[in-house]
Amino acid sequence: MLHGSLLIAASLVGYMAYVSIQPTLPTCVNWDATTLTNLQTARQPVRLVGSPTSTHWNTSHWTLAHVVSRLPASVSMQYAPSSVFRHYDPNMELAPRFPPTSQTTTVVREDVLALLDATGDGSYYLNDELHRLAPDLVPDVPLAGLVGPAAASSVMVKLWLGGPHVVANLHYDATHNLFHQVVGSKRFLLFPPSAHASLYLFSRLHPSHRQSQLDLTRPRSELVKAFPAFDDVEEMLLDITLAPGESLYLPPFWFHCVLTTTPSVSVNLWTDAEEVGFLANALADPVPYLANLEASGVVHDLNSHLGHLQLFVRLVLSRCVLDTQTALQQLVANQDRYLPRVHVTCGVLTSPMIAEATLQPYVDALVAASFDRMGDDSAKTLLVLSYVEALLAQFMAPTVVGNFLAQCVAPE
């Protein structure tokens, strides 16, 4: 029997040998004043050659030992017995119900190198913004030519250090990502945003929001048996390995699983996608009708509140999602894997037509300021579902939001 990192390596070989992989990505070989804008407009993964990450960053002399020597006297490291790390946000509404699968431990700097070099069961990694984790190294990573004026307020430069066989679970980020590999190699398994419906995402309310429930270290036969829709998108997979000194542009909302086989050092630069600001517009006043309808007495009890809430959500979704029924069925089916189905109370409107006419102007204004400004349909779907879950969690327990969507907003 294989254990720990050996099991991960073996299962990945078996899985990856089966699927159909597109082995190459487009390569950008010339960088000029228009390149960054062109990349961010096209939103396709691109291998970068001759970009400022290679020509202006002074990271070629970095070694693992050199970087570790610049860390603070003690640091927080993540440890996962399975070597698979899934992002965990303790501030999400369902966090009390689902504890993290990795552990955080404080380590003195003198012990970091040994832990990153360890080849036993499980793996360690650490990451933080470069200016916090290794401020002495900030001058080696100038940002000139890599950040557009509109993104200057959201820029984040992160330093990543990981041991052998670290796996970053399949997920998406709402950021433009310029990723530079410094020490060791990293393998990226990529799926486009359009694959989202078959990647079994956790709920917006789950502490692993934006993460897939798929564990790509499992054999392909197990994955498809447990997650049959994954079979529909395997052919979309892109597979790229970055060697030391190589860079990648990874667009927002592209799903990626990242794997290492040796100790690794990476630096990446994140800037928010424009959709982040548009979503913030919607969340700034997520139920814009409520104050006026309460003041006029239209919303006056639980039934009238729930009735208008479910209709408002239905109208927003019908404006933004091509097939609302299917999208909500998929969302709830994904939640069924970790939350039970329960009966919830729905509202009953005395005059649905009048209620719709009352709510429609609020829907039109909200959607025009937010979701209608999103150019990518898949990103729009992901974010409007996120908005809807966040909205409903303000008025009901997070464990029943999916049930409310299934039973009240879009009943079968």
Short mmCIF file of C-alpha atoms in Angstrom, two decimals, residues 4 20 43 60 64 92 130 145 147 174 188 214 231 233 245 250 317 323 327 363 370 376 392 411:
data_model
loop_
_atom_site.label_atom_id
_atom_site.label_comp_id
_atom_site.label_asym_id
_atom_site.label_seq_id
_atom_site.Cartn_x
_atom_site.Cartn_y
_atom_site.Cartn_z
CA GLY A 4 1.17 10.05 1.98
CA SER A 20 -7.13 14.12 -22.83
CA ARG A 43 -8.72 36.51 -20.81
CA SER A 60 17.02 34.52 -10.48
CA LEU A 64 14.89 28.35 -0.97
CA MET A 92 -17.95 32.60 6.01
CA LEU A 130 5.68 39.75 0.07
CA GLY A 145 4.71 47.81 -16.44
CA VAL A 147 -0.13 47.13 -13.02
CA ALA A 174 -11.62 36.82 -9.22
CA PHE A 188 -1.17 23.90 -13.44
CA LEU A 214 -13.25 17.62 -6.75
CA ASP A 231 -16.89 13.67 -17.41
CA VAL A 233 -15.57 18.88 -19.11
CA GLY A 245 12.26 31.53 -14.35
CA LEU A 250 -3.88 33.33 -15.51
CA LEU A 317 -31.74 35.55 -11.75
CA ASP A 323 -31.38 28.85 -17.48
CA ALA A 327 -28.43 26.74 -12.43
CA VAL A 363 -34.30 44.82 -10.33
CA SER A 370 -23.71 45.48 -11.64
CA ASP A 376 -18.23 37.10 -19.37
CA LEU A 392 -30.61 35.38 1.49
CA PRO A 411 -39.46 25.04 -7.44
#
